[in-house]
Short mmCIF file of C-alpha atoms and ligand atoms in Angstrom, two decimals:
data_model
loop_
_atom_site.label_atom_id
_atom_site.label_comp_id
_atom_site.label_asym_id
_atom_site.label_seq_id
_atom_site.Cartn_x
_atom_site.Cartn_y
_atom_site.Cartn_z
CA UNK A 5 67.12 13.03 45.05
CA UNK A 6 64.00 13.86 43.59
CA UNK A 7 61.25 11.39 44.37
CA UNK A 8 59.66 10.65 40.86
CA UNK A 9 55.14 9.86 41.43
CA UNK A 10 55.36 6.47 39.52
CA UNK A 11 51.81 6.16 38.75
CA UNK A 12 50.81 2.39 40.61
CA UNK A 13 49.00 0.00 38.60
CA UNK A 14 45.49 -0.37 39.17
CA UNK A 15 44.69 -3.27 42.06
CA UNK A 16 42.08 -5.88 40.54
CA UNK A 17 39.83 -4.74 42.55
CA UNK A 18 39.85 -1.31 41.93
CA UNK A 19 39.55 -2.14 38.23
CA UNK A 20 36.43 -3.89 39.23
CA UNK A 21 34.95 -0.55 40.65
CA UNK A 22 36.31 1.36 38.02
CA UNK A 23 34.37 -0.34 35.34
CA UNK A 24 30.66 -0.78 37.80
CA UNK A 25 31.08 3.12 37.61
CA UNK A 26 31.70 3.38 33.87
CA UNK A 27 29.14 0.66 33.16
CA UNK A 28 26.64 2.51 35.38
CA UNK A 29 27.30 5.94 33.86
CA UNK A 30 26.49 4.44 30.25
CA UNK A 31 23.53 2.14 31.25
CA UNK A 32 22.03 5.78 33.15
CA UNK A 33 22.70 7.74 30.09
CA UNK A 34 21.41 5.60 27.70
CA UNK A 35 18.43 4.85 30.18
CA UNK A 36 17.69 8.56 30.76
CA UNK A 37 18.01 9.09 26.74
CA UNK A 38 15.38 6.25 25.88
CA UNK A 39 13.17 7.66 28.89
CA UNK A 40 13.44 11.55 27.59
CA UNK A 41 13.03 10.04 23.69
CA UNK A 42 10.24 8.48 24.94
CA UNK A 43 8.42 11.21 26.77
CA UNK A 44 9.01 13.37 23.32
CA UNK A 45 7.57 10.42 21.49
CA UNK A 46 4.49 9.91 23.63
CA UNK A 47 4.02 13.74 24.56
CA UNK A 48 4.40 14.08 20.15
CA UNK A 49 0.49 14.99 18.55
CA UNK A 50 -1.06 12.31 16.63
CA UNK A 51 -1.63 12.17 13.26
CA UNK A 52 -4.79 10.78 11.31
CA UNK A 53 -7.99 9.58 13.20
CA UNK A 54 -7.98 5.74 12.91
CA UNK A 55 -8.91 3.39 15.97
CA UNK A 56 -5.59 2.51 17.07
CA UNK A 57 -5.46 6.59 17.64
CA UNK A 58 -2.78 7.38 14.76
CA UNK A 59 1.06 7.05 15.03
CA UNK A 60 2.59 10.20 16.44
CA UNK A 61 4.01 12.84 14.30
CA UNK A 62 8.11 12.13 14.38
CA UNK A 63 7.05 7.99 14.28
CA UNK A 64 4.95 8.80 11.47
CA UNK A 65 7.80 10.91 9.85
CA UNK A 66 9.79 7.89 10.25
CA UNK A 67 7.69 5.54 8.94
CA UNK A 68 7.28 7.33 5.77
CA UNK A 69 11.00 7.37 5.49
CA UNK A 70 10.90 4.16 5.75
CA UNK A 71 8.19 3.77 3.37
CA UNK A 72 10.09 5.42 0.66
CA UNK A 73 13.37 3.52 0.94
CA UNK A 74 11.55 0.54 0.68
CA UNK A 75 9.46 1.61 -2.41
CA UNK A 76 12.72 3.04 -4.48
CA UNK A 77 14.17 -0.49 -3.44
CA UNK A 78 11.41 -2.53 -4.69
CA UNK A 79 11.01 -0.75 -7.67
CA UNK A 80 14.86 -0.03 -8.43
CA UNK A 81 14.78 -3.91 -8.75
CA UNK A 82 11.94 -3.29 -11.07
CA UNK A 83 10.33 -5.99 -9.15
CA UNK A 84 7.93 -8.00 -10.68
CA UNK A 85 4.86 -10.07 -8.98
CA UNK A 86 5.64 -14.16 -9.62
CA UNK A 87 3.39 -14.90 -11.92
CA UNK A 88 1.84 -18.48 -13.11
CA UNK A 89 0.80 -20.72 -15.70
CA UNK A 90 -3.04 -20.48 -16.81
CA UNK A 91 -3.62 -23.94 -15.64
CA UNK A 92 -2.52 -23.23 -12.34
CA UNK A 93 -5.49 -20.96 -11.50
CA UNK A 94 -8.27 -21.53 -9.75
CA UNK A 95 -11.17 -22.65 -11.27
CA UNK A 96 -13.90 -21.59 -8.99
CA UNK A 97 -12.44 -18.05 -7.38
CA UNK A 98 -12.74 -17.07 -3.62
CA UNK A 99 -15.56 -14.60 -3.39
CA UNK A 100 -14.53 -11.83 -0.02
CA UNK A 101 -16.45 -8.88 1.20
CA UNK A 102 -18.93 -6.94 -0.22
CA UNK A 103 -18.76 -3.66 0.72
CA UNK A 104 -20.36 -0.97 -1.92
CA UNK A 105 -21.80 -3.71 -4.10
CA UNK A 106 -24.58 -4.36 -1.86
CA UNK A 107 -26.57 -2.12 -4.33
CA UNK A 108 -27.47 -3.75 -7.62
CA UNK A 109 -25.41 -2.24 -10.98
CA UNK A 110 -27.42 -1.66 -14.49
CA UNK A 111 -24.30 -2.63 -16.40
CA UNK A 112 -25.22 -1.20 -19.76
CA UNK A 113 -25.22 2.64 -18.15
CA UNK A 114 -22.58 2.17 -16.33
CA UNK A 115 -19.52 4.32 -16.76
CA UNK A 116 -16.15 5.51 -15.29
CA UNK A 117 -15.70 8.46 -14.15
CA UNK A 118 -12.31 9.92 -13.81
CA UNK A 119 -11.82 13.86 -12.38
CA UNK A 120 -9.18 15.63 -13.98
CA UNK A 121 -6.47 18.06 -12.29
CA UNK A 122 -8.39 20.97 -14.64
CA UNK A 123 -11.67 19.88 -12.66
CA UNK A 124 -13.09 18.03 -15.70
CA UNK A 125 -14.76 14.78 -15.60
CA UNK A 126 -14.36 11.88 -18.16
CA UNK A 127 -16.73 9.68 -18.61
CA UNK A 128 -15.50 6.49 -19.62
CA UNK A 129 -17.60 3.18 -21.29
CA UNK A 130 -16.38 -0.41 -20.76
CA UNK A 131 -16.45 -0.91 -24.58
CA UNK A 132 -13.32 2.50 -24.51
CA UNK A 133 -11.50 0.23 -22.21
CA UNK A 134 -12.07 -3.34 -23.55
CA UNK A 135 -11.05 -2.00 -27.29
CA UNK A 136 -7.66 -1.29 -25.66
CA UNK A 137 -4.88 -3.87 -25.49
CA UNK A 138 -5.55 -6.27 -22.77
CA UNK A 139 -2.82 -7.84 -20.46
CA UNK A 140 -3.30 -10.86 -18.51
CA UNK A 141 -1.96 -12.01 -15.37
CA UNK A 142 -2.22 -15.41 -13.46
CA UNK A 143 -0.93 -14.48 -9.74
CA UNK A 144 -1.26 -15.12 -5.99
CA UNK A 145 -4.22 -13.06 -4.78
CA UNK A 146 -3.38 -12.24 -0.90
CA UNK A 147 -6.20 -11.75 1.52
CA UNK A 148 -5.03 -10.05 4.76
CA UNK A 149 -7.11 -12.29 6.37
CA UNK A 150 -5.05 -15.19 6.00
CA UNK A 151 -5.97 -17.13 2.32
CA UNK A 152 -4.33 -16.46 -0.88
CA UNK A 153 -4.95 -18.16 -4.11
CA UNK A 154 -3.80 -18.46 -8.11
CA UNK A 155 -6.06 -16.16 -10.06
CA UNK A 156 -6.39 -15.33 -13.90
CA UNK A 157 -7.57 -11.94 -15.12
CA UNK A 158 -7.16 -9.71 -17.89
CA UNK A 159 -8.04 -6.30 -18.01
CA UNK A 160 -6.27 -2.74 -19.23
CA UNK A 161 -3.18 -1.95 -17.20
CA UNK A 162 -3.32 1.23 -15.78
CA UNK A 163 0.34 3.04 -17.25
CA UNK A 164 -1.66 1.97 -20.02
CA UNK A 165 -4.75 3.75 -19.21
CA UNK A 166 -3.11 6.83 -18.29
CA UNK A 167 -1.20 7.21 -21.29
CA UNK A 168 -4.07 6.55 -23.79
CA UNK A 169 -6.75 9.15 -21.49
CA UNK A 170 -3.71 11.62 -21.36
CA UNK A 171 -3.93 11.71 -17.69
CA UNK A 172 0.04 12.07 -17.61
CA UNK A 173 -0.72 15.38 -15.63
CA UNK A 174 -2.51 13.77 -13.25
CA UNK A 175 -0.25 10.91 -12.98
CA UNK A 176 2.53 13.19 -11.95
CA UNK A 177 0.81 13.36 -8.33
CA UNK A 178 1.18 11.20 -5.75
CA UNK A 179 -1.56 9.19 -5.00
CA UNK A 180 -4.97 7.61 -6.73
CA UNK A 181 -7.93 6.93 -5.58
CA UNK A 182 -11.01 4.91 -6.48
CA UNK A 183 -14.51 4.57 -4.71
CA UNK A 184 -17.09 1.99 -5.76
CA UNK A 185 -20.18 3.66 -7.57
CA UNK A 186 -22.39 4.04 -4.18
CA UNK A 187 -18.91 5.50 -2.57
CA UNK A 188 -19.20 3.38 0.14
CA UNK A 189 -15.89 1.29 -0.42
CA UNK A 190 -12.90 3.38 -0.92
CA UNK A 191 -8.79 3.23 -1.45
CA UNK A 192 -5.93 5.06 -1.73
CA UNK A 193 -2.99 3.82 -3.71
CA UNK A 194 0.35 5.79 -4.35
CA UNK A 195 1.01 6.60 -7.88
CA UNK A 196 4.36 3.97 -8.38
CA UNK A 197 2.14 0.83 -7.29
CA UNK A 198 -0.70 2.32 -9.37
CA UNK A 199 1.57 2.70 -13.07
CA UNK A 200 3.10 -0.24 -11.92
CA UNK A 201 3.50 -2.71 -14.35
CA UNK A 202 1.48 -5.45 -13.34
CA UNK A 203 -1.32 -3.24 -11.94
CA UNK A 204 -4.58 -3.42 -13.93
CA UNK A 205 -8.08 -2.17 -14.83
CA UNK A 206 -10.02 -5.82 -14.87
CA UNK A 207 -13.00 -6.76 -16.52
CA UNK A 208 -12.39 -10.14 -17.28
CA UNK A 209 -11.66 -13.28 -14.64
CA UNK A 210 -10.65 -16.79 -16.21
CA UNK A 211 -11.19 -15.22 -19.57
CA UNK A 212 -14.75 -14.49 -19.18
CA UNK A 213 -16.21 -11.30 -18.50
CA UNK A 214 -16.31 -10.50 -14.31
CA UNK A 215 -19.24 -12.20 -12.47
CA UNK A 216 -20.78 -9.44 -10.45
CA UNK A 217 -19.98 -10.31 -7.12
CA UNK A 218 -16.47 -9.89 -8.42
CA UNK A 219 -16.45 -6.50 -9.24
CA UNK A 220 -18.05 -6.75 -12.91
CA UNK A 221 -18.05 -4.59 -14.92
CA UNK A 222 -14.26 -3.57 -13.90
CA UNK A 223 -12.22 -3.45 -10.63
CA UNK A 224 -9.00 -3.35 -9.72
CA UNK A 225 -6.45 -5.69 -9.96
CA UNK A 226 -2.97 -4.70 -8.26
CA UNK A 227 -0.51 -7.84 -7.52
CA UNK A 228 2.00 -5.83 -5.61
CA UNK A 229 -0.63 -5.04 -2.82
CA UNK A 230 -3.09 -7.45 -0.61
CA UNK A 231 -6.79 -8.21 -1.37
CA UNK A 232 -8.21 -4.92 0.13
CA UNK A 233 -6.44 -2.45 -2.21
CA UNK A 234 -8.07 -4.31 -5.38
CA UNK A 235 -11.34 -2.62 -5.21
CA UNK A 236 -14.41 -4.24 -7.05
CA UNK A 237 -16.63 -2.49 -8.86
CA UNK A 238 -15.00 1.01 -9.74
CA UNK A 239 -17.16 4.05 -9.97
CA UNK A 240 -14.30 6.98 -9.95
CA UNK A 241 -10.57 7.41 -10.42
CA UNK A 242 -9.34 10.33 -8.50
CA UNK A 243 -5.47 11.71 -8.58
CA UNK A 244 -4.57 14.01 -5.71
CA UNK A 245 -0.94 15.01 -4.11
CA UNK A 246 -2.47 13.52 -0.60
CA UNK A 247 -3.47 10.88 0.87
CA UNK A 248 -7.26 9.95 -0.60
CA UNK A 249 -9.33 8.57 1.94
CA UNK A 250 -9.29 4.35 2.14
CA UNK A 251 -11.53 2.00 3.69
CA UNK A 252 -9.44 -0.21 5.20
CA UNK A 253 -6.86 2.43 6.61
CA UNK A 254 -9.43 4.66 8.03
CA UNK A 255 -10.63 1.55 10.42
CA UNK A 256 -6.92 0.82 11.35
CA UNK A 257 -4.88 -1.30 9.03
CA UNK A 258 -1.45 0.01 7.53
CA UNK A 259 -1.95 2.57 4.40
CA UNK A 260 0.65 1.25 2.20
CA UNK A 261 -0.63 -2.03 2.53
CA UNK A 262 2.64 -3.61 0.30
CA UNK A 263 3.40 -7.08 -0.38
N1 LIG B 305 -15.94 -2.93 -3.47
C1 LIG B 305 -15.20 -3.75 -2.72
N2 LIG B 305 -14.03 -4.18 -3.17
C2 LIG B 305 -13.29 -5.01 -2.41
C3 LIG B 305 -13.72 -5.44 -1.14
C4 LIG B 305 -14.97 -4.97 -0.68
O1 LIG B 305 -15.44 -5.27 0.42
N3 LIG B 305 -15.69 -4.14 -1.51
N4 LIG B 305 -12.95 -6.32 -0.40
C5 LIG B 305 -11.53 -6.43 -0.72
C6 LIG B 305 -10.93 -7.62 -0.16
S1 LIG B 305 -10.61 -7.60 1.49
C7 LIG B 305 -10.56 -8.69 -0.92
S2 LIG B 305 -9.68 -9.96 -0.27
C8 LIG B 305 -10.92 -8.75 -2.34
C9 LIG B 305 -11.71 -10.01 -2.61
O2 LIG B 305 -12.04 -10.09 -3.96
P1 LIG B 305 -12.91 -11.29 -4.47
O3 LIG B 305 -14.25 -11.22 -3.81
O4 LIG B 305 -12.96 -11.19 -5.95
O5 LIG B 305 -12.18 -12.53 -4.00
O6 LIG B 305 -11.67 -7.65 -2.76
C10 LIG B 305 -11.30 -6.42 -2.23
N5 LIG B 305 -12.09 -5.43 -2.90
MO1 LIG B 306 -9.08 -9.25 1.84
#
């Protein structure tokens, strides 16, 4: 008679062992994965010279992947700022920083210069831009710095202001950006928050032309991002396929800057 191996059950206790080792095997594997992800991560180059030292390359990567999902999303929805009755906005507006108005502005030579992809410059008056249609928009202005508030302005918006300047080339790129006259105040925007919309060329605030330390005698206006991306006081319009240079982003803060 043949003696047949009947395979035993396992005791409890060598169950017990059985799963430690498994357990242990995953928890090192996963554990030596994170550690060697991390050492690629952290041994990775940087990318862009900012205080916090840049995000490294593949994080970066990531984060613009990110970025982009989250853009098509938002504007799939064809998402819209909440907007507000006029009576709801404020009467006396919260005045921020200052930076690139410090110099004073002779209003009546001023004019906006916008550099084309051919290398030509337009010069542009406030009159060009006021005889356009103007769109108004009462919204909640966000400061990064912790305050928001109801605001009325009215002003050109900028699909607007492409269309009419034929800058449809130009608007084909990825990014604008705009620099206060003295170039000392600076952001970058990407082209779907720019033709978004809501997003406009101001020169009026509570249906009066903009007070100065507003950005008078136009500035922008552009809901869908916080307080620093609305520039006072533009001097130039640029369109480029990278990243323009931005104020706020070269001392630290996120890019993108969304709402
Ligand atoms: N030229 C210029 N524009 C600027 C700034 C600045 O310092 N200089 N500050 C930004 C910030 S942080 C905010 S919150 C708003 C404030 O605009 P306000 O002064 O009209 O409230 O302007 C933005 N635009
Ligand atoms: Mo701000």
């Amino acid at each position: 008679m043949t003696r047949k191996k009947v395979k035993q059950p396992l005791t409890i206790q060598q169950k017990i062992n059985r799963r430690t080792f498994i357990s242990f095997g995953v928890f090192g594997a996963l554990a030596t994965g994170a550690a060697l992800g991390y050492k690629w991560l952290y041994n990775a180059p940087t990318e862009g010279k900012t205080i916090t030292g840049g995000a490294r390359v593949p994080l970066r990567r990531a984060l613009n992947k990110t970025e982009l999902a989250m853009r098509r999303l938002f504007y799939s929805e064809k998402h819209l700022v909440k907007t507000y009755p006029k009576s709801m906005a404020a009467k006396i507006v919260r005045q921020n920083s200052d930076v690139g108005l410090e110099s004073g502005i002779d209003l009546p030579t001023w004019k906006l210069e916008i550099c084309k992809s051919n290398g030509q410059q337009l010069l542009i008056s406030i009159d060009a831009i006021k005889a356009l249609p103007k769109t108004e928009i009462v919204f909640d202005f966000k400061c990064v710095e912790g305050w928001d508030q109801i605001q009325y302005w009215g002003g050109l918006r900028f699909v607007d202001f492409v269309k009419h300047f034929n800058l449809d080339r130009e608007a084909k790129l990825q990014y604008v950006g705009m620099e206060t006259p003295d170039k000392k105040y600076f952001v970058g925007l990407d082209m779907d928050s720019a033709m978004h919309p809501q997003t406009i060329l101001a020169y009026e605030m509570n249906g009066k032309p903009i007070p100065v330390n507003h950005g008078a005698p136009l500035r922008l206006i552009i809901p869908v991002k916080y307080g620093v991306k609305n520039l006072k006081r533009i001097g130039s319009i640029t369109f480029a396929s990278s990243r323009p240079r931005d104020y706020w982003a070269e001392k630290g803060y996120d890019y993108y800057l969304g709402l």
